[in-house]
Structures are given as C-alpha cells and as structure tokens.
Tab-separated table of C-alpha atoms in Angstrom:
chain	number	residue	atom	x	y	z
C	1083	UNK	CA	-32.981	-19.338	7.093
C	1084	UNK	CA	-30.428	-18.217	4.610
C	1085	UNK	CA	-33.061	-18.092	1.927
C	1086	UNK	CA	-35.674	-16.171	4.328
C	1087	UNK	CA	-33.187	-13.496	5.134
C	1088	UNK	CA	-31.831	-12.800	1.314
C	1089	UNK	CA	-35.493	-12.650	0.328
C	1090	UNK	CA	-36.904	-10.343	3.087
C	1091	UNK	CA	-33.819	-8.132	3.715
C	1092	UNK	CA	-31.492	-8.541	0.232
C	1093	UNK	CA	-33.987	-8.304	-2.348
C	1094	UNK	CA	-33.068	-5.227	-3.572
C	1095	UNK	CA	-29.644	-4.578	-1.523
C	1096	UNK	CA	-26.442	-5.804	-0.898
C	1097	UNK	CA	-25.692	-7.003	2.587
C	1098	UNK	CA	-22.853	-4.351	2.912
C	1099	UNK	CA	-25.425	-1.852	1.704
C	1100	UNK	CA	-28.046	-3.245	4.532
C	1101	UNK	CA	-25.118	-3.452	7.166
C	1102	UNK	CA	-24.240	0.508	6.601
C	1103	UNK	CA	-27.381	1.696	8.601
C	1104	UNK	CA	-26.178	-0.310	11.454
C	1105	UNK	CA	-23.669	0.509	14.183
C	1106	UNK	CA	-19.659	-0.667	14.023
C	1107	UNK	CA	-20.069	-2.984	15.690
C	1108	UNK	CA	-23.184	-4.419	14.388
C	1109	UNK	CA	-22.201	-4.137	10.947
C	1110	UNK	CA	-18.977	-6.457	11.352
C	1111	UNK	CA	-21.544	-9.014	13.279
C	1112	UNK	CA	-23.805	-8.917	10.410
C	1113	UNK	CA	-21.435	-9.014	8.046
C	1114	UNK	CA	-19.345	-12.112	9.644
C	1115	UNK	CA	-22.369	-14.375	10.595
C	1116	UNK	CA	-24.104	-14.052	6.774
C	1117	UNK	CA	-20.436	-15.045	5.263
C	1118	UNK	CA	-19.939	-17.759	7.398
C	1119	UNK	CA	-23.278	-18.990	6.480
C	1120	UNK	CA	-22.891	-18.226	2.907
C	1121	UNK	CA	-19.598	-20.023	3.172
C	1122	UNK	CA	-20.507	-23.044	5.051
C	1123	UNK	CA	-23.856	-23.776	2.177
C	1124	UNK	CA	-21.239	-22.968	-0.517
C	1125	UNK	CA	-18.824	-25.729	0.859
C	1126	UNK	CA	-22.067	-28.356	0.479
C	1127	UNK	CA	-22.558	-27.379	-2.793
C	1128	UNK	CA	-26.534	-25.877	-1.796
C	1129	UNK	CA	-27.835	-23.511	-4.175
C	1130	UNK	CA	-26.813	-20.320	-2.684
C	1131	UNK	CA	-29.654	-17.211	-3.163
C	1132	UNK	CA	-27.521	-14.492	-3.971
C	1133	UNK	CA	-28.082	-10.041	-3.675
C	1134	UNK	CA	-28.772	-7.707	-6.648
C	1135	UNK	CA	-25.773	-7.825	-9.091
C	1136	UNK	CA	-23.181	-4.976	-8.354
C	1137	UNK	CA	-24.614	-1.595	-10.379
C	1138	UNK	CA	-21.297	-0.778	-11.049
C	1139	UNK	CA	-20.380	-3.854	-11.783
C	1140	UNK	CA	-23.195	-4.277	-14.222
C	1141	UNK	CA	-22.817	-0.877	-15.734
C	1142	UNK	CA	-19.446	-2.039	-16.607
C	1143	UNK	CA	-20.314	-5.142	-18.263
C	1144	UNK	CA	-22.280	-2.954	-20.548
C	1145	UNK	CA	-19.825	-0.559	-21.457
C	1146	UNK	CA	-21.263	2.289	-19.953
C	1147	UNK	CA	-18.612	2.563	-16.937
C	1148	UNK	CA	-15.150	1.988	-17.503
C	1149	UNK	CA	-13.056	0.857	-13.771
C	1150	UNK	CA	-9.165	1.156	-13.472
C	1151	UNK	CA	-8.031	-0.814	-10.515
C	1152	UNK	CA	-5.462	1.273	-8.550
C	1153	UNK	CA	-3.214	0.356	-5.885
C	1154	UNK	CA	-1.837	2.391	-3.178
C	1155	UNK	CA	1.951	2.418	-2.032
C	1156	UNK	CA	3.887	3.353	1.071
C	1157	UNK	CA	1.891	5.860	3.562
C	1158	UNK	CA	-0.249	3.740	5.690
C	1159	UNK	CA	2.399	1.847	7.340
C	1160	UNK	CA	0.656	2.593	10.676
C	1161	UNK	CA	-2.734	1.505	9.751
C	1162	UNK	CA	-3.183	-1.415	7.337
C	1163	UNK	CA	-2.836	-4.439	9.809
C	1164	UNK	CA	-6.138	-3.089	11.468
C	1165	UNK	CA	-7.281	-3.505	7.695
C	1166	UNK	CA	-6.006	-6.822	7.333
C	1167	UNK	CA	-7.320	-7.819	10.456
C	1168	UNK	CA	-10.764	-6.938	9.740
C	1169	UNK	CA	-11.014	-8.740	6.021
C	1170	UNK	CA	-9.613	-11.433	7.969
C	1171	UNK	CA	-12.474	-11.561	10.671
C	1172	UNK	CA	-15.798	-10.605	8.332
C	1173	UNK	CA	-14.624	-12.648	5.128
C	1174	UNK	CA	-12.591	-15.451	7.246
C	1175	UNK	CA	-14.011	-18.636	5.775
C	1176	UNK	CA	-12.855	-16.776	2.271
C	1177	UNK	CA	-9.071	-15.619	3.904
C	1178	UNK	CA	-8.231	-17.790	5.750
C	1179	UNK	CA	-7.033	-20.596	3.610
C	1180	UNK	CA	-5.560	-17.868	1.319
C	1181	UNK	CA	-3.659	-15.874	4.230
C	1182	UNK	CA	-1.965	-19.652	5.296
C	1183	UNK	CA	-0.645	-20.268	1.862
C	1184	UNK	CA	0.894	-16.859	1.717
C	1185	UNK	CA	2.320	-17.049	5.075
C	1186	UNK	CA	4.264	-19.912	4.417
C	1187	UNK	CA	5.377	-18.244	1.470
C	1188	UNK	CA	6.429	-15.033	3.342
C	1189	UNK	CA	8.110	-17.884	5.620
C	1190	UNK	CA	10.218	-19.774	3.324
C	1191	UNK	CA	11.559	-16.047	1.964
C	1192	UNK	CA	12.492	-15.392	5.207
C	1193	UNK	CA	14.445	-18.237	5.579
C	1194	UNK	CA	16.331	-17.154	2.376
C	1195	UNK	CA	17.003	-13.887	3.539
C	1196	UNK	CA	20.526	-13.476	4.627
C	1197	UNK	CA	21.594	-14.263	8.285
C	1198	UNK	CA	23.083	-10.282	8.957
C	1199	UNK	CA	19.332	-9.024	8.111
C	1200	UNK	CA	17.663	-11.091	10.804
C	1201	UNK	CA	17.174	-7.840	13.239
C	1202	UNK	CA	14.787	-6.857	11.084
C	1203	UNK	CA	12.541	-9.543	11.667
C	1204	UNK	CA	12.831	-10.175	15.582
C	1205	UNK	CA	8.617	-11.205	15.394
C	1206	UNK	CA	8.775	-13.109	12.605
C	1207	UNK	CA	6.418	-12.743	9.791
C	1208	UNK	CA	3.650	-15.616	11.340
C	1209	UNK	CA	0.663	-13.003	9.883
C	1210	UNK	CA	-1.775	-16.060	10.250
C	1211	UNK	CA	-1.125	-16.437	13.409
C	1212	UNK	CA	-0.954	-12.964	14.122
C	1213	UNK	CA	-4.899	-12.651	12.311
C	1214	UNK	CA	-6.174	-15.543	14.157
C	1215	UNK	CA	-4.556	-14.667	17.163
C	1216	UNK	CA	-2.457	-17.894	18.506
C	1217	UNK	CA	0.190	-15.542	19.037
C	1218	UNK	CA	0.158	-11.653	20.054
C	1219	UNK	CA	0.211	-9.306	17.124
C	1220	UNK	CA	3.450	-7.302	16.986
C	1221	UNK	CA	4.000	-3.428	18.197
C	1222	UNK	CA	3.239	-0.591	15.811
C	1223	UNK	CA	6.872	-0.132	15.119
C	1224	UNK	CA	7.991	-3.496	13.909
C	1225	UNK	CA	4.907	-3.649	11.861
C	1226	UNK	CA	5.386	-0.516	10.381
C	1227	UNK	CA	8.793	-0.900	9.341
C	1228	UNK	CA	9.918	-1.122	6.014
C	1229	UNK	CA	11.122	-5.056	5.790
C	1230	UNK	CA	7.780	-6.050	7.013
C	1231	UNK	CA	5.221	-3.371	5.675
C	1232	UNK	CA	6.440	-3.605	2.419
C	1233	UNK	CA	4.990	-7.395	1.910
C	1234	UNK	CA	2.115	-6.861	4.327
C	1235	UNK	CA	1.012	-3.632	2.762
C	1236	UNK	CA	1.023	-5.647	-0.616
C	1237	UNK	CA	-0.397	-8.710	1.468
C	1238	UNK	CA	-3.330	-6.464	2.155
C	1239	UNK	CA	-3.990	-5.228	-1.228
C	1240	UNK	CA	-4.040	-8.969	-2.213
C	1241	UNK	CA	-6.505	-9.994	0.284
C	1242	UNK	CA	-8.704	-6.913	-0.436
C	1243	UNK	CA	-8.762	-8.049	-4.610
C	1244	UNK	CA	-9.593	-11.621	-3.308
C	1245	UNK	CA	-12.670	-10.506	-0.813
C	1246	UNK	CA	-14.257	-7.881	-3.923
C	1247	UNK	CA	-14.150	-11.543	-5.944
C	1248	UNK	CA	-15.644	-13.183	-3.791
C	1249	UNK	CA	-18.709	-10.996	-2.860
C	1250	UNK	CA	-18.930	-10.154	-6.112
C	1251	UNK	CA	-19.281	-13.564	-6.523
C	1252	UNK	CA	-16.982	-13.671	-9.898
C	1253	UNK	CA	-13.711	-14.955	-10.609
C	1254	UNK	CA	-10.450	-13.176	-10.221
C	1255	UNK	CA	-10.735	-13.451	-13.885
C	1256	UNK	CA	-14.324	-12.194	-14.571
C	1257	UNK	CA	-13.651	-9.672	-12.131
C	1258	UNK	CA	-10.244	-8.224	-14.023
C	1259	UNK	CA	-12.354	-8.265	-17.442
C	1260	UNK	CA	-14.485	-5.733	-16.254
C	1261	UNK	CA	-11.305	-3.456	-15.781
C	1262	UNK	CA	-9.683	-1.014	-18.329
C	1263	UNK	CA	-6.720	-1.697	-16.888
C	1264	UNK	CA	-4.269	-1.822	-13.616
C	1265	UNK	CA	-1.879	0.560	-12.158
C	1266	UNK	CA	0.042	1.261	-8.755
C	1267	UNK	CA	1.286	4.126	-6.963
C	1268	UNK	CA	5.374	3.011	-6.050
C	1269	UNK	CA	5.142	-0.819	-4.608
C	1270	UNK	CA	1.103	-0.820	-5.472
C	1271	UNK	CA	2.332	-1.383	-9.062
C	1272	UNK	CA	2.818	-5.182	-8.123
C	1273	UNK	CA	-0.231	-5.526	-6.912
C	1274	UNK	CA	-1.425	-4.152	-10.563
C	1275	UNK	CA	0.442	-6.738	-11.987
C	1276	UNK	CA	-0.496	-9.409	-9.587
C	1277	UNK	CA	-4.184	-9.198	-10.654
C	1278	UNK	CA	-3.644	-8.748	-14.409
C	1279	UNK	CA	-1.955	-11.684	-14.370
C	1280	UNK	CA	-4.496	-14.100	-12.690
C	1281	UNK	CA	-7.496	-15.648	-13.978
C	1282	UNK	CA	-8.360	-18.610	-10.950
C	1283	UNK	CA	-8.393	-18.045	-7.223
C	1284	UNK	CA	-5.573	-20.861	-7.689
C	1285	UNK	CA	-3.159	-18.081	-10.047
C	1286	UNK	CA	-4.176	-15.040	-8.082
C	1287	UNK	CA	-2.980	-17.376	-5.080
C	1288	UNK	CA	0.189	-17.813	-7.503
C	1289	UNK	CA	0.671	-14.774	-8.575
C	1290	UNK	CA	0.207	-13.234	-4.971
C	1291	UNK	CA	3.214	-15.627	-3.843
C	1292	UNK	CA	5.467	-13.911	-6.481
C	1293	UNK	CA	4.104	-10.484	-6.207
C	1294	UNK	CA	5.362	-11.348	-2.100
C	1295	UNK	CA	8.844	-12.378	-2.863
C	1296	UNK	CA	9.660	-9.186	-4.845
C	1297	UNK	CA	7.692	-7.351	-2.067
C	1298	UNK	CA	9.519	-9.039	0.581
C	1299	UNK	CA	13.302	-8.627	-1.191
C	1300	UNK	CA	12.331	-4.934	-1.677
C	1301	UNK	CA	11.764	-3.990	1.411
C	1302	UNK	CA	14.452	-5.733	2.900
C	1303	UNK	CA	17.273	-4.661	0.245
C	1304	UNK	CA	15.619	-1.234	1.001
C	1305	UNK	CA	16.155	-0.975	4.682
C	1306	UNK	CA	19.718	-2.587	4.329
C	1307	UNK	CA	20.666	0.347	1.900
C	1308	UNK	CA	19.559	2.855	4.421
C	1309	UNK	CA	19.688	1.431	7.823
C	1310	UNK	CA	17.500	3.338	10.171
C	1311	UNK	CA	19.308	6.430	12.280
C	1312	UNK	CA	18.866	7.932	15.689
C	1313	UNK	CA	17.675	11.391	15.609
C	1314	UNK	CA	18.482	13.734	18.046
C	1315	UNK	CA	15.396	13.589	20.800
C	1316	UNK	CA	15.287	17.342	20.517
C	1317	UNK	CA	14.584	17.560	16.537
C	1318	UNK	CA	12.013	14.865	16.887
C	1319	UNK	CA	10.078	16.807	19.484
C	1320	UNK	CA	10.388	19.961	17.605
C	1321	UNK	CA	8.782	18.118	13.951
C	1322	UNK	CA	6.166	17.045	15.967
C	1323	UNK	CA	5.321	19.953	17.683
C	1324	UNK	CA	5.493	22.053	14.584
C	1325	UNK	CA	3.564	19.855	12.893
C	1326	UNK	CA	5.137	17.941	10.731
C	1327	UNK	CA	5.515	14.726	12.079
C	1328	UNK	CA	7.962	12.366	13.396
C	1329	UNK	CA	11.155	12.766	11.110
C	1330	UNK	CA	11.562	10.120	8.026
C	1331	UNK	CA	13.684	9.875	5.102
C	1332	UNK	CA	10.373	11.123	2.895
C	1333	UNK	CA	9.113	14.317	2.899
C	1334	UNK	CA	5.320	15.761	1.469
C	1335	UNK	CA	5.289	18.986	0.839
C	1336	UNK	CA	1.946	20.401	-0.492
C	1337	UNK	CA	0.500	23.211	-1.836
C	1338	UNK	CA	4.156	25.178	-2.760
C	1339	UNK	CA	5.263	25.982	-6.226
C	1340	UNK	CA	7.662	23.248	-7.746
C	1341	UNK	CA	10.172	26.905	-8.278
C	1342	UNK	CA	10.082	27.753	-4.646
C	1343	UNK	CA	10.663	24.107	-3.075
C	1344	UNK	CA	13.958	23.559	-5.343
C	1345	UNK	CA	14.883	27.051	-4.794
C	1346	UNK	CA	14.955	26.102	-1.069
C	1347	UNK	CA	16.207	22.446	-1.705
C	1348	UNK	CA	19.293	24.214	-3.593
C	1349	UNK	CA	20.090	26.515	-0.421
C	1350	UNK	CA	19.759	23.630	2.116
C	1351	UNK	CA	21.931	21.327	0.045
C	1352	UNK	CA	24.952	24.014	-0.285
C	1353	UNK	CA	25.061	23.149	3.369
C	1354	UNK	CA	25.193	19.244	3.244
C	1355	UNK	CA	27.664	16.806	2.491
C	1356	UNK	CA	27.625	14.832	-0.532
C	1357	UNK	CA	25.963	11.859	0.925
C	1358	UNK	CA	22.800	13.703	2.259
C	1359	UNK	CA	21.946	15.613	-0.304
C	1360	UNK	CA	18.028	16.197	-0.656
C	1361	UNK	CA	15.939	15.407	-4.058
C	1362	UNK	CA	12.821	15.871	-4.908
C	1363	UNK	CA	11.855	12.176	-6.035
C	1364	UNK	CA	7.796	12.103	-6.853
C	1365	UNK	CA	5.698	14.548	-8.363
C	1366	UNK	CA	2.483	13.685	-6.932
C	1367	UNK	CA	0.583	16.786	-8.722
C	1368	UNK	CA	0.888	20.307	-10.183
C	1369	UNK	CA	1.983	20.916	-5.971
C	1370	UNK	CA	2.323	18.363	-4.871
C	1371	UNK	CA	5.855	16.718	-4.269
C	1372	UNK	CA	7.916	14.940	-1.835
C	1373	UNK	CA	11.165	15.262	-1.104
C	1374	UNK	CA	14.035	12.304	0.079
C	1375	UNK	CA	17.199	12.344	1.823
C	1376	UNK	CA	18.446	11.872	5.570
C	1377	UNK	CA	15.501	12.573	7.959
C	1378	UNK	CA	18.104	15.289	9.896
C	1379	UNK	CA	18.916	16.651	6.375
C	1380	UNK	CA	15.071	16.662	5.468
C	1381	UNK	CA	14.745	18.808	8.719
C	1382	UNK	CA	17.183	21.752	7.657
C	1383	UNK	CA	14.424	22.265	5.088
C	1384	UNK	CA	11.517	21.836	6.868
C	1385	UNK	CA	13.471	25.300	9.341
C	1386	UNK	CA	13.582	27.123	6.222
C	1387	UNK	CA	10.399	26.333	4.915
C	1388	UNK	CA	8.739	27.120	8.089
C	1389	UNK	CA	9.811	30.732	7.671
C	1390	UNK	CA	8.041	31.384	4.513
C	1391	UNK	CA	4.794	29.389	5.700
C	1392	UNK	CA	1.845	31.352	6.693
C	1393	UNK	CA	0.709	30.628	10.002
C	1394	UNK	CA	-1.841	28.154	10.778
C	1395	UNK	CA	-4.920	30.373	11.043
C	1396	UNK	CA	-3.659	33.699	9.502
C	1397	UNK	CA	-6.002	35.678	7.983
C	1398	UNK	CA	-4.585	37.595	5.100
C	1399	UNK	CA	-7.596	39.091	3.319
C	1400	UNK	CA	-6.649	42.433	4.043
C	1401	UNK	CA	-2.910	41.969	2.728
C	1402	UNK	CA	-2.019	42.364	-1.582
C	1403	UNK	CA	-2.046	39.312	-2.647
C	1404	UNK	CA	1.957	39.423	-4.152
C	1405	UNK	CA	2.375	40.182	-0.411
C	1406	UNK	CA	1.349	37.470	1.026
C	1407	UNK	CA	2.932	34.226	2.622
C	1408	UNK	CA	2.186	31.072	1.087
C	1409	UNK	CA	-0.068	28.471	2.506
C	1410	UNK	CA	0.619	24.763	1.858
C	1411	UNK	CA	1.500	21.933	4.510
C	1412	UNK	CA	4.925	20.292	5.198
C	1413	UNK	CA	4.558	16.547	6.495
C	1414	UNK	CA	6.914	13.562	6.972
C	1415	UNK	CA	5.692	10.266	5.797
C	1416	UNK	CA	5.776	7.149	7.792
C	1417	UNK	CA	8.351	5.348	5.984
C	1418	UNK	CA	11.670	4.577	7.012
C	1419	UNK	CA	13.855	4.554	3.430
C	1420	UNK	CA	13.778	7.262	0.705
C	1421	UNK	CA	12.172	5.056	-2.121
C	1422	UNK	CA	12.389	6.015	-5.644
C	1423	UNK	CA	15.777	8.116	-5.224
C	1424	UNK	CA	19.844	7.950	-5.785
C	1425	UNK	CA	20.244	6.452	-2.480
C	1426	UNK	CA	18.487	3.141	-3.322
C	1427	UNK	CA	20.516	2.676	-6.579
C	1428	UNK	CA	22.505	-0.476	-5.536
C	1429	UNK	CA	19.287	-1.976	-4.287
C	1430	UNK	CA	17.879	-2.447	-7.126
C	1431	UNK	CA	20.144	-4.675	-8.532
C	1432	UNK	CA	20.552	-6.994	-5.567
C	1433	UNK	CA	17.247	-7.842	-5.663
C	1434	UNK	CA	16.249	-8.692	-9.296
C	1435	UNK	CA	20.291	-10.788	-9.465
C	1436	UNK	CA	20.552	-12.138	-6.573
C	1437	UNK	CA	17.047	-12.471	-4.666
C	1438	UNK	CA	15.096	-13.085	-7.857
C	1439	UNK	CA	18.388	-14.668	-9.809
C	1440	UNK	CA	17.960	-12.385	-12.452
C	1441	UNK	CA	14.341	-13.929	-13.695
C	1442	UNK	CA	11.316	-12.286	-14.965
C	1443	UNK	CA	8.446	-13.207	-12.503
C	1444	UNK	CA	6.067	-11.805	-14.927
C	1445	UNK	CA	5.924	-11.565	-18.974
C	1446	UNK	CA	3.847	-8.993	-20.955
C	1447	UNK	CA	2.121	-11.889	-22.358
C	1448	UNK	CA	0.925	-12.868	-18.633
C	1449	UNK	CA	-1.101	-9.818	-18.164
C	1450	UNK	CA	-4.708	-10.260	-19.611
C	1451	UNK	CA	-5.261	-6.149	-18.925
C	1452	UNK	CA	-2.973	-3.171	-19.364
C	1453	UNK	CA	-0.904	-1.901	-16.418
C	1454	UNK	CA	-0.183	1.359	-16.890
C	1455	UNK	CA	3.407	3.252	-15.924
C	1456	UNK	CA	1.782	5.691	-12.864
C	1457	UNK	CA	3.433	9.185	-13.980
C	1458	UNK	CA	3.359	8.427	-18.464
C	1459	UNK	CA	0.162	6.426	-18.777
C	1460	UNK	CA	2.924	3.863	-20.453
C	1461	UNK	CA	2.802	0.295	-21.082
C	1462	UNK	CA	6.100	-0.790	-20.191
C	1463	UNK	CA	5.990	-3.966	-17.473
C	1464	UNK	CA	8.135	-6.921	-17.458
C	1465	UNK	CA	9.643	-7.071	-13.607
C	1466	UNK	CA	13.170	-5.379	-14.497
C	1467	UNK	CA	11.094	-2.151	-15.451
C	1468	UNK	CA	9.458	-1.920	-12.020
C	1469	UNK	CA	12.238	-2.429	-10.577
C	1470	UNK	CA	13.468	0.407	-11.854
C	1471	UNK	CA	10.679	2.321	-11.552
C-alpha cells in the first residue's frame, strides 16, 4: 500500500507538498497516517520508497544555494507549545522517543534547581506527558513564563531540526553539511550551537540535553534577577487599549529614528530612580530597537511617545513633509525579564559557576559549521561568550 501510494501520488512531490492542497485538518491526517506507516516499515528494516529529493536541498549539495540555519529567540512565548504539540502529533513515531529523553533531562535539572525557585515551576516540566496528554497541558501563563519558555522554546527548535532530518531523510550530520553555517537571535544562538555540534541522532540527542541545561539555568537565573511585579490594573488596561500590549520588561519600538527614541529615553529617565532606568538593549535594524527596564518605567515612555505618534489612520498627504508626525508602532513583548541588559548582570555569572560549575559545554573544535555572533557576523563561541552575549 505504501509503495502504491508513493508511486501514484509522490512521484514527483513531497507528501507535505501533496498535503498543502488539502484542508487543516486533512493535511495533519495525511501527514500523521503516511509517517506512522513510514515509521512502522522503517522499524522492520523494509525497503522504504521514498519522494523526490528536497530541490533545495539538492541545489545545495551542488553549490548553487547556500542555507544558514537561523534560530529564533524570545517573542513567541504564547504560541510555541501549539508548535510543539503538532511536531509531536504528525512526526510522533520520530518525537516521541526523543521528547522522553529530554524530559527526563529537563527533570533531573529541575531537581537541581534550588528549593526557593520552586514557585516557578508549580506544573512541573512533564512536556511528554503534557504532548501525549496523560496529564492536562498547563495555562498560557505558566507556559509562557520565562523559567519554562526559555527551555521549551529551545525544546521546540530542537524538535523542529530533528523532524527536517528526518523527512529529509539525512542525518543530523548530512543535514548540517549542507549549511554555511548557524546562528541565533538571543537564546536561539544555542540552538545554533546545538546542531553544529552534532553529527548522529544519538549527539544531537546529546547535544540537545546540554543546549537544555543552559536553557533551563537561564531562564531560571533570569526570572530570579527580576522577579515578576504587579502593575497597576489601570496601566495595564490603558497599554492594551492603546495598543501596545500587556506591559513587560521589553519594549519594540519600530519604525522611529534611533536620535528620537534616546532623545525620549533621556527625558523619561531624568524622572526615574537609579534602579529603573530604561536602555535601549537590541538593535534589531536601521529602526528597529527595543528598549528594557521596569514594565511601569517602560510605560512613562510609551505616554511620551504616544504624543509624537501619528494616529492610526491619519492621512497626511496634504501636510509638508518636515511637518509631519512620525509613523512607527510601539509594542511590548511577551517576555517577563529584560534580557540582554544591566539588570541581568549578576545572572550571568551564577549560571556558567555555579549551575554549569564553571565548564565549557561546548568547544570550538565541537562545531563542524560556523556559528556566527548575530549583530558582527563574528566567530566567537565557546559557552562563556554566549553567555555574555
């Protein structure tokens, strides 16, 4: 049957290609009942008829493409279990065993963590159970906060490297050959590293244990270094109604001159203490920036902002141009710690002395590609740069 179907349907696609022209909820039936069956004749050692070799893929292997793999960071806190969840379902036979092992790995660090940081982790971190559904998947909230979307987030990214193996059917190892090289936006740079490192599904199994534990310590070192505050229930509503979100210690602000936002960062900051001062801590593009600092701080600027934003909708044709107000957007991220500024600086070294005890979990001489430094194109990595970074 397997045979009949890959000849008659897959000749000249790939099953996720075939799958598109199909409804949601067709496509994840499709999709789920020809990896199971690929799966189960794979596991008797049948010969397996495979699709068309990727194009990409192929084009690569030629040298007439060249493929960075990039990894996202913080920013999707909200969304990326209903990710996991589906790699989990389609590609299960593939996952599953994978997801178990890492579990027990986010288990056993977990049990390391100190007793004082247990509130953090009130539902555990049982993500295979969670996926196959033995016990009820968490809230929102406690899934998208910072000790527990760190890992998962990087979980996810993991799981997504080991399905593209898989139907690509190549090792993590022929796979990461056909890359230029690896980088990461913020805590996607260990997932950069995770891959350039591994060569088996056993190492990128490895690797993804390690990559977890400095995930897992992040996160958690994070949140303890900026415990989470109540906001006034007034300020909240007003972000959200104006547009900007629910208040977080992380800021975007896009489409404003670099000049104006500091300009306006200065004036906010004349009226904070020292210990909430406001910093603009990635540069995400020619305007494109976000900001860090207390989410009721962050808000001060987000009044004064407003006043020099032009209104959703405005047309200004008719007005000179040096008259008009500028247009960009103003938006609060879902994360609940200002990563990559001043107020994380003790963090830092908590986790790579006494979480990691002050080893390397990488060497340069592990990674097989370059990983490349987000913002300088560098090639700096051994683990005490990233953390840094």
């Amino acid at each position: 049957m397997f045979q009949s179907f890959t000849t008659n349907y897959l000749s000249t696609l790939d099953i996720h290609t075939l799958a598109a022209s199909l409804d949601i909820d067709t496509q994840k039936n499709v999709l789920t009942s020809y990896y199971l069956a690929r799966a189960a004749l794979e596991a008797r050692h049948a010969e397996v008829p495979l699709p068309p070799a990727s194009a990409l893929l192929t084009a690569a292997k030629e040298g007439k493409a060249s493929i960075y793999a990039l990894f996202g960071g913080q920013g999707t806190n909200e969304v990326y279990f209903d990710e996991l969840q589906y790699l989990y379902d389609v590609y299960k036979p593939f996952v599953a065993p994978a997801v178990e092992r890492l579990t027990e790995a986010l288990e056993e660090y977990l049990d390391d963590a100190p007793e004082s940081v247990s509130t953090y982790y009130t539902h555990g971190l049982d993500v295979a159970a969670w996926l196959e559904g033995s016990i009820e998947r968490p809230p929102i909230a406690y899934l998208a906060s910072i000790p527990v979307s760190f890992p998962l987030i990087g979980l996810t990214q993991l799981v997504q490297y080991l399905v593209a193996c898989r139907v690509a059917n190549l090792t993590p190892g022929e796979l990461r050959q056909l890359f230029k090289g690896a980088t990461g936006h913020s805590q996607g740079i260990i997932s950069a590293v995770c891959i350039a490192a591994s060569t088996t599904f056993e190492s990128l199994i490895e690797n993804s244990t390690k990559a977890l534990k400095w995930l897992f310590f992040c996160g958690l070192r994070g949140q303890e270094a900026f415990p989470v505050l109540a906001i006034e229930p007034a300020i909240v509503q007003d972000a959200v109604d104006g547009g900007e979100g629910t208040p977080s210690p992380m800021l975007a602000v896009t489409g404003l001159p670099l000049t104006t936002l500091e300009k306006h960062i200065r004036t906010t900051n004349k009226h904070l203490p020292t210990n909430s001062q406001l910093y603009v801590s990635l540069y995400n593009g020619p305007k494109a920036f976000v900001v860090t600092g207390p989410a009721r701080a962050l808000f001060g600027l987000v009044t004064a902002l407003r006043q020099i934003r032009a209104p959703s909708g405005l047309d200004q044709t008719r007005i000179p141009f040096s008259q008009r107000k500028p247009t960009f957007s103003i938006r609060y991220l879902t994360v609940g710690v200002p990563y990559h500024s001043e107020y994380l600086s003790g963090a830092t070294k908590r986790v790579f002395e006494t979480d990691l005890g002050g080893k390397e979990l990488w060497v340069p001489k592990d990674l097989s590609i370059p990983v490349y430094h987000t913002e300088t194109g560098t090639l700096p990595f051994v683990v005490s740069d990233i953390l840094s970074y």
